[in-house]
PDB file of C-alpha atoms in Angstrom:
ATOM      1  CA  UNK O   1     -68.633 -61.520 -24.387  1.00 87.00           C
ATOM      2  CA  UNK O   2     -68.730 -65.301 -24.850  1.00 92.00           C
ATOM      3  CA  UNK O   3     -66.148 -65.556 -22.066  1.00 89.00           C
ATOM      4  CA  UNK O   4     -65.718 -63.745 -18.763  1.00 86.00           C
ATOM      5  CA  UNK O   5     -62.597 -61.626 -19.128  1.00 83.00           C
ATOM      6  CA  UNK O   6     -60.870 -60.571 -15.915  1.00 78.00           C
ATOM      7  CA  UNK O   7     -57.914 -58.626 -17.251  1.00 66.00           C
ATOM      8  CA  UNK O   8     -57.065 -56.312 -20.117  1.00 57.00           C
ATOM      9  CA  UNK O   9     -55.328 -56.107 -22.473  1.00 55.00           C
ATOM     10  CA  UNK O  10     -54.962 -59.740 -23.485  1.00 56.00           C
ATOM     11  CA  UNK O  11     -51.507 -60.932 -22.562  1.00 58.00           C
ATOM     12  CA  UNK O  12     -49.321 -63.404 -24.490  1.00 59.00           C
ATOM     13  CA  UNK O  13     -49.799 -67.013 -23.416  1.00 61.00           C
ATOM     14  CA  UNK O  14     -47.727 -67.890 -20.394  1.00 65.00           C
ATOM     15  CA  UNK O  15     -48.564 -71.240 -18.832  1.00 65.00           C
ATOM     16  CA  UNK O  16     -46.929 -70.225 -15.559  1.00 70.00           C
ATOM     17  CA  UNK O  17     -49.368 -67.333 -15.053  1.00 70.00           C
ATOM     18  CA  UNK O  18     -53.117 -67.366 -14.363  1.00 70.00           C
ATOM     19  CA  UNK O  19     -55.374 -66.820 -17.358  1.00 77.00           C
ATOM     20  CA  UNK O  20     -57.063 -63.445 -17.768  1.00 82.00           C
ATOM     21  CA  UNK O  21     -60.452 -65.174 -18.081  1.00 86.00           C
ATOM     22  CA  UNK O  22     -62.467 -67.275 -15.688  1.00 87.00           C
ATOM     23  CA  UNK O  23     -61.908 -71.006 -16.025  1.00 88.00           C
ATOM     24  CA  UNK O  24     -63.014 -74.130 -14.230  1.00 88.00           C
ATOM     25  CA  UNK O  25     -60.983 -74.554 -11.004  1.00 85.00           C
ATOM     26  CA  UNK O  26     -58.273 -72.369 -12.527  1.00 79.00           C
ATOM     27  CA  UNK O  27     -57.631 -74.706 -15.467  1.00 83.00           C
ATOM     28  CA  UNK O  28     -56.918 -72.335 -18.331  1.00 82.00           C
ATOM     29  CA  UNK O  29     -57.701 -75.108 -20.843  1.00 85.00           C
ATOM     30  CA  UNK O  30     -61.345 -75.036 -19.653  1.00 89.00           C
ATOM     31  CA  UNK O  31     -62.606 -71.435 -19.962  1.00 90.00           C
ATOM     32  CA  UNK O  32     -66.022 -70.729 -18.484  1.00 92.00           C
ATOM     33  CA  UNK O  33     -68.592 -69.714 -21.072  1.00 94.00           C
ATOM     34  CA  UNK O  34     -70.757 -66.699 -20.293  1.00 95.00           C
ATOM     35  CA  UNK O  35     -74.165 -68.394 -20.202  1.00 96.00           C
ATOM     36  CA  UNK O  36     -75.831 -65.070 -19.384  1.00 96.00           C
ATOM     37  CA  UNK O  37     -75.222 -64.249 -23.059  1.00 96.00           C
ATOM     38  CA  UNK O  38     -78.261 -65.428 -25.114  1.00 97.00           C
ATOM     39  CA  UNK O  39     -75.985 -66.357 -28.032  1.00 97.00           C
ATOM     40  CA  UNK O  40     -73.925 -68.633 -25.802  1.00 97.00           C
ATOM     41  CA  UNK O  41     -77.036 -70.293 -24.380  1.00 98.00           C
ATOM     42  CA  UNK O  42     -78.434 -70.870 -27.850  1.00 98.00           C
ATOM     43  CA  UNK O  43     -75.159 -72.386 -29.058  1.00 98.00           C
ATOM     44  CA  UNK O  44     -75.131 -74.865 -26.159  1.00 98.00           C
ATOM     45  CA  UNK O  45     -78.797 -75.750 -26.659  1.00 98.00           C
ATOM     46  CA  UNK O  46     -78.183 -76.477 -30.325  1.00 98.00           C
ATOM     47  CA  UNK O  47     -75.273 -78.770 -29.435  1.00 98.00           C
ATOM     48  CA  UNK O  48     -77.586 -80.665 -27.090  1.00 98.00           C
ATOM     49  CA  UNK O  49     -80.266 -80.910 -29.769  1.00 98.00           C
ATOM     50  CA  UNK O  50     -77.796 -81.994 -32.455  1.00 98.00           C
ATOM     51  CA  UNK O  51     -76.700 -85.095 -30.563  1.00 98.00           C
ATOM     52  CA  UNK O  52     -80.256 -86.027 -29.569  1.00 98.00           C
ATOM     53  CA  UNK O  53     -81.209 -85.826 -33.257  1.00 98.00           C
ATOM     54  CA  UNK O  54     -78.137 -87.953 -33.963  1.00 97.00           C
ATOM     55  CA  UNK O  55     -79.581 -90.660 -31.719  1.00 97.00           C
ATOM     56  CA  UNK O  56     -77.963 -90.541 -28.281  1.00 97.00           C
ATOM     57  CA  UNK O  57     -80.189 -91.660 -25.393  1.00 97.00           C
ATOM     58  CA  UNK O  58     -79.597 -88.682 -23.129  1.00 97.00           C
ATOM     59  CA  UNK O  59     -77.071 -86.476 -21.385  1.00 98.00           C
ATOM     60  CA  UNK O  60     -74.799 -86.909 -18.388  1.00 98.00           C
ATOM     61  CA  UNK O  61     -73.922 -83.363 -17.337  1.00 98.00           C
ATOM     62  CA  UNK O  62     -70.597 -82.687 -15.634  1.00 96.00           C
ATOM     63  CA  UNK O  63     -70.657 -80.301 -12.625  1.00 95.00           C
ATOM     64  CA  UNK O  64     -73.972 -78.680 -13.744  1.00 97.00           C
ATOM     65  CA  UNK O  65     -74.019 -76.446 -10.669  1.00 95.00           C
ATOM     66  CA  UNK O  66     -71.235 -74.410 -12.297  1.00 94.00           C
ATOM     67  CA  UNK O  67     -73.920 -72.877 -14.534  1.00 96.00           C
ATOM     68  CA  UNK O  68     -75.960 -70.469 -12.435  1.00 95.00           C
ATOM     69  CA  UNK O  69     -77.890 -68.634 -15.161  1.00 97.00           C
ATOM     70  CA  UNK O  70     -81.584 -68.742 -14.099  1.00 97.00           C
ATOM     71  CA  UNK O  71     -83.669 -71.122 -16.200  1.00 97.00           C
ATOM     72  CA  UNK O  72     -80.725 -72.585 -18.108  1.00 98.00           C
ATOM     73  CA  UNK O  73     -81.225 -76.240 -17.189  1.00 98.00           C
ATOM     74  CA  UNK O  74     -85.024 -76.003 -17.434  1.00 98.00           C
ATOM     75  CA  UNK O  75     -84.643 -74.801 -21.021  1.00 98.00           C
ATOM     76  CA  UNK O  76     -82.061 -77.532 -21.683  1.00 98.00           C
ATOM     77  CA  UNK O  77     -84.520 -80.206 -20.513  1.00 98.00           C
ATOM     78  CA  UNK O  78     -87.425 -78.766 -22.479  1.00 98.00           C
ATOM     79  CA  UNK O  79     -85.473 -78.640 -25.727  1.00 98.00           C
ATOM     80  CA  UNK O  80     -83.999 -82.118 -25.334  1.00 98.00           C
ATOM     81  CA  UNK O  81     -87.367 -83.672 -24.415  1.00 98.00           C
ATOM     82  CA  UNK O  82     -89.077 -81.938 -27.317  1.00 98.00           C
ATOM     83  CA  UNK O  83     -86.942 -84.077 -29.635  1.00 98.00           C
ATOM     84  CA  UNK O  84     -86.909 -87.301 -27.632  1.00 98.00           C
ATOM     85  CA  UNK O  85     -89.446 -87.521 -24.777  1.00 97.00           C
ATOM     86  CA  UNK O  86     -87.636 -90.623 -23.470  1.00 97.00           C
ATOM     87  CA  UNK O  87     -84.211 -88.981 -23.255  1.00 98.00           C
ATOM     88  CA  UNK O  88     -82.520 -89.378 -19.849  1.00 97.00           C
ATOM     89  CA  UNK O  89     -80.827 -86.373 -18.243  1.00 98.00           C
ATOM     90  CA  UNK O  90     -78.553 -86.960 -15.260  1.00 98.00           C
ATOM     91  CA  UNK O  91     -76.332 -84.507 -13.422  1.00 98.00           C
ATOM     92  CA  UNK O  92     -73.018 -85.052 -11.663  1.00 98.00           C
ATOM     93  CA  UNK O  93     -73.816 -83.820  -8.161  1.00 96.00           C
ATOM     94  CA  UNK O  94     -72.008 -85.501  -5.278  1.00 96.00           C
ATOM     95  CA  UNK O  95     -74.366 -84.706  -2.414  1.00 96.00           C
ATOM     96  CA  UNK O  96     -78.131 -84.800  -1.881  1.00 96.00           C
ATOM     97  CA  UNK O  97     -79.727 -82.871  -4.733  1.00 96.00           C
ATOM     98  CA  UNK O  98     -83.475 -82.771  -4.190  1.00 95.00           C
ATOM     99  CA  UNK O  99     -83.863 -79.366  -5.834  1.00 95.00           C
ATOM    100  CA  UNK O 100     -82.445 -80.627  -9.125  1.00 97.00           C
ATOM    101  CA  UNK O 101     -84.979 -83.431  -9.629  1.00 97.00           C
ATOM    102  CA  UNK O 102     -88.347 -81.714  -9.280  1.00 95.00           C
ATOM    103  CA  UNK O 103     -89.420 -82.455 -12.844  1.00 94.00           C
ATOM    104  CA  UNK O 104     -88.088 -79.293 -14.445  1.00 96.00           C
ATOM    105  CA  UNK O 105     -84.376 -80.071 -14.823  1.00 97.00           C
ATOM    106  CA  UNK O 106     -82.874 -83.564 -14.344  1.00 98.00           C
ATOM    107  CA  UNK O 107     -84.333 -87.048 -14.115  1.00 97.00           C
ATOM    108  CA  UNK O 108     -81.640 -88.052 -11.662  1.00 97.00           C
ATOM    109  CA  UNK O 109     -78.195 -87.364 -10.299  1.00 98.00           C
ATOM    110  CA  UNK O 110     -75.145 -89.539  -9.755  1.00 98.00           C
ATOM    111  CA  UNK O 111     -76.106 -91.068  -6.417  1.00 98.00           C
ATOM    112  CA  UNK O 112     -72.815 -90.899  -4.531  1.00 97.00           C
ATOM    113  CA  UNK O 113     -74.579 -90.823  -1.116  1.00 97.00           C
ATOM    114  CA  UNK O 114     -75.913 -94.286  -2.016  1.00 97.00           C
ATOM    115  CA  UNK O 115     -72.367 -95.447  -2.854  1.00 97.00           C
ATOM    116  CA  UNK O 116     -71.006 -94.147   0.456  1.00 97.00           C
ATOM    117  CA  UNK O 117     -73.773 -95.925   2.366  1.00 97.00           C
ATOM    118  CA  UNK O 118     -73.200 -99.265   0.609  1.00 97.00           C
ATOM    119  CA  UNK O 119     -69.439 -99.071   1.076  1.00 97.00           C
ATOM    120  CA  UNK O 120     -69.914 -98.238   4.743  1.00 96.00           C
ATOM    121  CA  UNK O 121     -72.160-101.262   5.239  1.00 96.00           C
ATOM    122  CA  UNK O 122     -70.274-103.977   3.333  1.00 97.00           C
ATOM    123  CA  UNK O 123     -66.726-102.697   3.811  1.00 95.00           C
ATOM    124  CA  UNK O 124     -65.332-104.825   6.598  1.00 91.00           C
ATOM    125  CA  UNK O 125     -62.027-103.443   5.345  1.00 90.00           C
ATOM    126  CA  UNK O 126     -61.960-100.078   3.606  1.00 92.00           C
ATOM    127  CA  UNK O 127     -59.089 -98.175   2.040  1.00 92.00           C
ATOM    128  CA  UNK O 128     -60.126 -94.885   3.614  1.00 91.00           C
ATOM    129  CA  UNK O 129     -56.957 -93.111   2.550  1.00 91.00           C
ATOM    130  CA  UNK O 130     -57.747 -93.679  -1.123  1.00 92.00           C
ATOM    131  CA  UNK O 131     -61.392 -92.689  -0.615  1.00 92.00           C
ATOM    132  CA  UNK O 132     -60.407 -89.488   1.164  1.00 92.00           C
ATOM    133  CA  UNK O 133     -58.328 -88.382  -1.826  1.00 89.00           C
ATOM    134  CA  UNK O 134     -61.423 -88.511  -4.028  1.00 91.00           C
ATOM    135  CA  UNK O 135     -64.835 -86.899  -3.859  1.00 89.00           C
ATOM    136  CA  UNK O 136     -66.059 -89.795  -1.725  1.00 92.00           C
ATOM    137  CA  UNK O 137     -64.321 -88.210   1.240  1.00 91.00           C
ATOM    138  CA  UNK O 138     -64.429 -89.932   4.603  1.00 90.00           C
ATOM    139  CA  UNK O 139     -66.117 -93.338   4.534  1.00 92.00           C
ATOM    140  CA  UNK O 140     -67.602 -94.254   7.877  1.00 90.00           C
ATOM    141  CA  UNK O 141     -68.484 -97.814   8.879  1.00 92.00           C
ATOM    142  CA  UNK O 142     -72.257 -98.266   8.937  1.00 94.00           C
ATOM    143  CA  UNK O 143     -73.867-101.012  10.995  1.00 94.00           C
ATOM    144  CA  UNK O 144     -77.088-102.384   9.473  1.00 92.00           C
ATOM    145  CA  UNK O 145     -79.321-100.069  11.517  1.00 92.00           C
ATOM    146  CA  UNK O 146     -77.397 -96.985  10.389  1.00 93.00           C
ATOM    147  CA  UNK O 147     -77.414 -98.176   6.778  1.00 94.00           C
ATOM    148  CA  UNK O 148     -81.184 -98.692   6.950  1.00 92.00           C
ATOM    149  CA  UNK O 149     -81.604 -95.158   8.286  1.00 93.00           C
ATOM    150  CA  UNK O 150     -79.411 -93.751   5.512  1.00 94.00           C
ATOM    151  CA  UNK O 151     -81.384 -95.629   2.858  1.00 93.00           C
ATOM    152  CA  UNK O 152     -84.657 -94.388   4.346  1.00 93.00           C
ATOM    153  CA  UNK O 153     -83.269 -90.850   4.185  1.00 94.00           C
ATOM    154  CA  UNK O 154     -82.432 -91.242   0.496  1.00 95.00           C
ATOM    155  CA  UNK O 155     -85.894 -92.628  -0.245  1.00 92.00           C
ATOM    156  CA  UNK O 156     -87.432 -89.646   1.546  1.00 93.00           C
ATOM    157  CA  UNK O 157     -85.336 -87.175  -0.444  1.00 94.00           C
ATOM    158  CA  UNK O 158     -85.925 -88.960  -3.754  1.00 95.00           C
ATOM    159  CA  UNK O 159     -89.578 -89.933  -3.569  1.00 89.00           C
ATOM    160  CA  UNK O 160     -91.718 -91.994  -5.917  1.00 87.00           C
ATOM    161  CA  UNK O 161     -90.734 -91.762  -9.558  1.00 90.00           C
ATOM    162  CA  UNK O 162     -87.728 -89.625  -8.622  1.00 94.00           C
ATOM    163  CA  UNK O 163     -86.147 -92.616  -6.883  1.00 94.00           C
ATOM    164  CA  UNK O 164     -86.245 -94.637 -10.103  1.00 95.00           C
ATOM    165  CA  UNK O 165     -84.383 -91.869 -11.937  1.00 95.00           C
ATOM    166  CA  UNK O 166     -81.300 -91.848  -9.733  1.00 97.00           C
ATOM    167  CA  UNK O 167     -78.069 -93.109 -11.270  1.00 98.00           C
ATOM    168  CA  UNK O 168     -76.954 -95.513  -8.550  1.00 98.00           C
ATOM    169  CA  UNK O 169     -73.276 -96.359  -8.631  1.00 98.00           C
ATOM    170  CA  UNK O 170     -70.483 -97.833  -6.529  1.00 98.00           C
ATOM    171  CA  UNK O 171     -67.584 -96.129  -8.278  1.00 95.00           C
ATOM    172  CA  UNK O 172     -66.719 -93.988 -11.262  1.00 97.00           C
ATOM    173  CA  UNK O 173     -63.868 -92.331 -13.138  1.00 96.00           C
ATOM    174  CA  UNK O 174     -63.605 -89.938 -10.168  1.00 96.00           C
ATOM    175  CA  UNK O 175     -63.219 -92.545  -7.402  1.00 96.00           C
ATOM    176  CA  UNK O 176     -60.802 -95.366  -6.636  1.00 96.00           C
ATOM    177  CA  UNK O 177     -61.753 -98.745  -8.026  1.00 97.00           C
ATOM    178  CA  UNK O 178     -64.364-100.674  -6.070  1.00 98.00           C
ATOM    179  CA  UNK O 179     -62.047-103.657  -5.508  1.00 97.00           C
ATOM    180  CA  UNK O 180     -59.365-101.279  -4.233  1.00 97.00           C
ATOM    181  CA  UNK O 181     -61.735 -99.501  -1.837  1.00 97.00           C
ATOM    182  CA  UNK O 182     -62.942-102.844  -0.481  1.00 97.00           C
ATOM    183  CA  UNK O 183     -59.375-104.199  -0.207  1.00 96.00           C
ATOM    184  CA  UNK O 184     -60.187-107.122  -2.506  1.00 96.00           C
ATOM    185  CA  UNK O 185     -62.833-108.592  -0.172  1.00 97.00           C
ATOM    186  CA  UNK O 186     -64.705-110.952  -2.532  1.00 97.00           C
ATOM    187  CA  UNK O 187     -67.777-111.254  -0.304  1.00 97.00           C
ATOM    188  CA  UNK O 188     -68.012-107.482   0.125  1.00 97.00           C
ATOM    189  CA  UNK O 189     -67.815-106.967  -3.633  1.00 98.00           C
ATOM    190  CA  UNK O 190     -70.743-109.312  -4.200  1.00 98.00           C
ATOM    191  CA  UNK O 191     -72.777-107.751  -1.401  1.00 98.00           C
ATOM    192  CA  UNK O 192     -72.182-104.288  -2.881  1.00 98.00           C
ATOM    193  CA  UNK O 193     -73.300-105.360  -6.348  1.00 98.00           C
ATOM    194  CA  UNK O 194     -76.347-107.138  -4.919  1.00 97.00           C
ATOM    195  CA  UNK O 195     -77.473-103.943  -3.192  1.00 97.00           C
ATOM    196  CA  UNK O 196     -76.807-101.958  -6.358  1.00 98.00           C
ATOM    197  CA  UNK O 197     -79.037-104.151  -8.533  1.00 97.00           C
ATOM    198  CA  UNK O 198     -81.760-104.551  -5.887  1.00 95.00           C
ATOM    199  CA  UNK O 199     -82.245-100.846  -5.093  1.00 95.00           C
ATOM    200  CA  UNK O 200     -84.616 -98.346  -6.748  1.00 94.00           C
ATOM    201  CA  UNK O 201     -82.803 -96.427  -9.468  1.00 95.00           C
ATOM    202  CA  UNK O 202     -80.675 -97.127 -12.513  1.00 96.00           C
ATOM    203  CA  UNK O 203     -77.690 -99.365 -11.632  1.00 97.00           C
ATOM    204  CA  UNK O 204     -74.431 -98.147 -13.147  1.00 98.00           C
ATOM    205  CA  UNK O 205     -71.308-100.341 -13.214  1.00 98.00           C
ATOM    206  CA  UNK O 206     -68.058 -98.536 -13.967  1.00 98.00           C
ATOM    207  CA  UNK O 207     -66.217-100.475 -16.664  1.00 98.00           C
ATOM    208  CA  UNK O 208     -63.889-103.100 -15.216  1.00 98.00           C
ATOM    209  CA  UNK O 209     -65.418-103.215 -11.733  1.00 98.00           C
ATOM    210  CA  UNK O 210     -67.351-106.289 -12.861  1.00 98.00           C
ATOM    211  CA  UNK O 211     -64.053-108.160 -13.298  1.00 98.00           C
ATOM    212  CA  UNK O 212     -62.399-106.803 -10.151  1.00 98.00           C
ATOM    213  CA  UNK O 213     -60.021-104.270 -11.723  1.00 98.00           C
ATOM    214  CA  UNK O 214     -57.830-102.457  -9.197  1.00 97.00           C
ATOM    215  CA  UNK O 215     -56.693 -98.852  -9.140  1.00 96.00           C
ATOM    216  CA  UNK O 216     -56.275 -96.046  -6.650  1.00 94.00           C
ATOM    217  CA  UNK O 217     -56.869 -92.351  -7.063  1.00 89.00           C
ATOM    218  CA  UNK O 218     -56.910 -90.675 -10.487  1.00 92.00           C
ATOM    219  CA  UNK O 219     -55.306 -91.530 -12.885  1.00 94.00           C
ATOM    220  CA  UNK O 220     -54.844 -95.087 -11.598  1.00 95.00           C
ATOM    221  CA  UNK O 221     -58.602 -95.707 -11.568  1.00 95.00           C
ATOM    222  CA  UNK O 222     -58.822 -94.994 -15.307  1.00 96.00           C
ATOM    223  CA  UNK O 223     -56.639 -97.768 -16.660  1.00 95.00           C
ATOM    224  CA  UNK O 224     -57.546 -99.475 -19.922  1.00 97.00           C
ATOM    225  CA  UNK O 225     -59.773-102.533 -19.773  1.00 98.00           C
ATOM    226  CA  UNK O 226     -57.560-105.652 -20.066  1.00 97.00           C
ATOM    227  CA  UNK O 227     -59.264-107.130 -23.119  1.00 97.00           C
ATOM    228  CA  UNK O 228     -56.223-109.167 -24.116  1.00 96.00           C
ATOM    229  CA  UNK O 229     -55.457-110.482 -20.630  1.00 97.00           C
ATOM    230  CA  UNK O 230     -58.395-112.687 -19.739  1.00 97.00           C
ATOM    231  CA  UNK O 231     -56.353-114.259 -16.946  1.00 97.00           C
ATOM    232  CA  UNK O 232     -56.594-110.924 -15.103  1.00 97.00           C
ATOM    233  CA  UNK O 233     -60.394-111.125 -14.965  1.00 98.00           C
ATOM    234  CA  UNK O 234     -62.277-112.314 -11.901  1.00 98.00           C
ATOM    235  CA  UNK O 235     -64.535-114.659 -13.848  1.00 98.00           C
ATOM    236  CA  UNK O 236     -66.619-115.603 -10.805  1.00 98.00           C
ATOM    237  CA  UNK O 237     -67.376-111.955 -10.065  1.00 98.00           C
ATOM    238  CA  UNK O 238     -68.234-111.321 -13.721  1.00 98.00           C
ATOM    239  CA  UNK O 239     -70.675-114.258 -13.725  1.00 98.00           C
ATOM    240  CA  UNK O 240     -72.259-112.960 -10.512  1.00 98.00           C
ATOM    241  CA  UNK O 241     -72.757-109.424 -11.849  1.00 98.00           C
ATOM    242  CA  UNK O 242     -74.084-110.784 -15.143  1.00 98.00           C
ATOM    243  CA  UNK O 243     -76.596-112.923 -13.253  1.00 98.00           C
ATOM    244  CA  UNK O 244     -77.759-109.869 -11.286  1.00 98.00           C
ATOM    245  CA  UNK O 245     -78.291-108.002 -14.542  1.00 98.00           C
ATOM    246  CA  UNK O 246     -80.374-110.835 -15.965  1.00 98.00           C
ATOM    247  CA  UNK O 247     -82.487-111.080 -12.802  1.00 97.00           C
ATOM    248  CA  UNK O 248     -83.169-107.356 -12.794  1.00 97.00           C
ATOM    249  CA  UNK O 249     -84.238-107.482 -16.428  1.00 96.00           C
ATOM    250  CA  UNK O 250     -86.488-110.501 -15.861  1.00 97.00           C
ATOM    251  CA  UNK O 251     -88.082-109.498 -12.529  1.00 95.00           C
ATOM    252  CA  UNK O 252     -90.234-106.385 -12.693  1.00 94.00           C
ATOM    253  CA  UNK O 253     -90.162-105.751  -8.895  1.00 93.00           C
ATOM    254  CA  UNK O 254     -86.368-105.348  -9.052  1.00 92.00           C
ATOM    255  CA  UNK O 255     -86.807-102.559 -11.598  1.00 92.00           C
ATOM    256  CA  UNK O 256     -89.978-100.812 -10.485  1.00 90.00           C
ATOM    257  CA  UNK O 257     -90.970-102.302  -7.157  1.00 87.00           C
ATOM    258  CA  UNK O 258     -91.508-100.253  -4.005  1.00 81.00           C
ATOM    259  CA  UNK O 259     -88.653-100.319  -1.505  1.00 79.00           C
ATOM    260  CA  UNK O 260     -89.258-100.922   2.180  1.00 79.00           C
ATOM    261  CA  UNK O 261     -86.558-101.031   4.828  1.00 75.00           C
ATOM    262  CA  UNK O 262     -87.154-103.380   7.731  1.00 74.00           C
ATOM    263  CA  UNK O 263     -85.186-105.230  10.397  1.00 64.00           C
ATOM    264  CA  UNK O 264     -85.079-108.983  10.951  1.00 64.00           C
ATOM    265  CA  UNK O 265     -84.297-110.592  14.263  1.00 58.00           C
ATOM    266  CA  UNK O 266     -81.826-113.458  14.024  1.00 57.00           C
TER     267      UNK O 266
END
């Protein structure tokens, strides 16, 4: 009863046939655990506690909405925070997720709506075909007024302290590379990073985007970092992103200041 069996008796392994147990998106290598079973819940909680005791800073939780057992994530948070009150818990949720950040489950979610808005604003050229193949979906161009409205919407959904807990990002292991999405537009790349580091929330840079790595849909967006090929790095972009990081660390308003959206007449 640790798994959800949907067929009996157990059949010999046959990779061409569906598994006789529930699995994530039909991938038989990823069986779904029965979190309604108290023993299963306790096992998972102890795994979470073990690594917090070990010294990790928090948890990034993949597709947390797949677990629907009432109270599961509230218990997860309580047990993690009991060990390390400063631990950060963030969930991978691709759309607006106000209900997950009410103080009883996650501190933030991966803020893909923010990424879509930034890409829509700065992307004079966008590789929409690559975006559409990923969870980003359709990227629409956003004039400044529409971007301002979208940002206001996000700040209304994620209010106050909740806004500072969001994991703001421009790309990840599940999206095409930023430089690929923006078709190599150097100015657009800098504008995107500037908005990332100047917005409320925790800025997250996917490894290699700071040097302009290219790559389309999975698996091409997960290439190894070119440590031994410094000539492949965009050194100017790296210096720019590094400078943004230093400014955010040095200037308190960039980390904890209130955000206000306004229009300027040219």
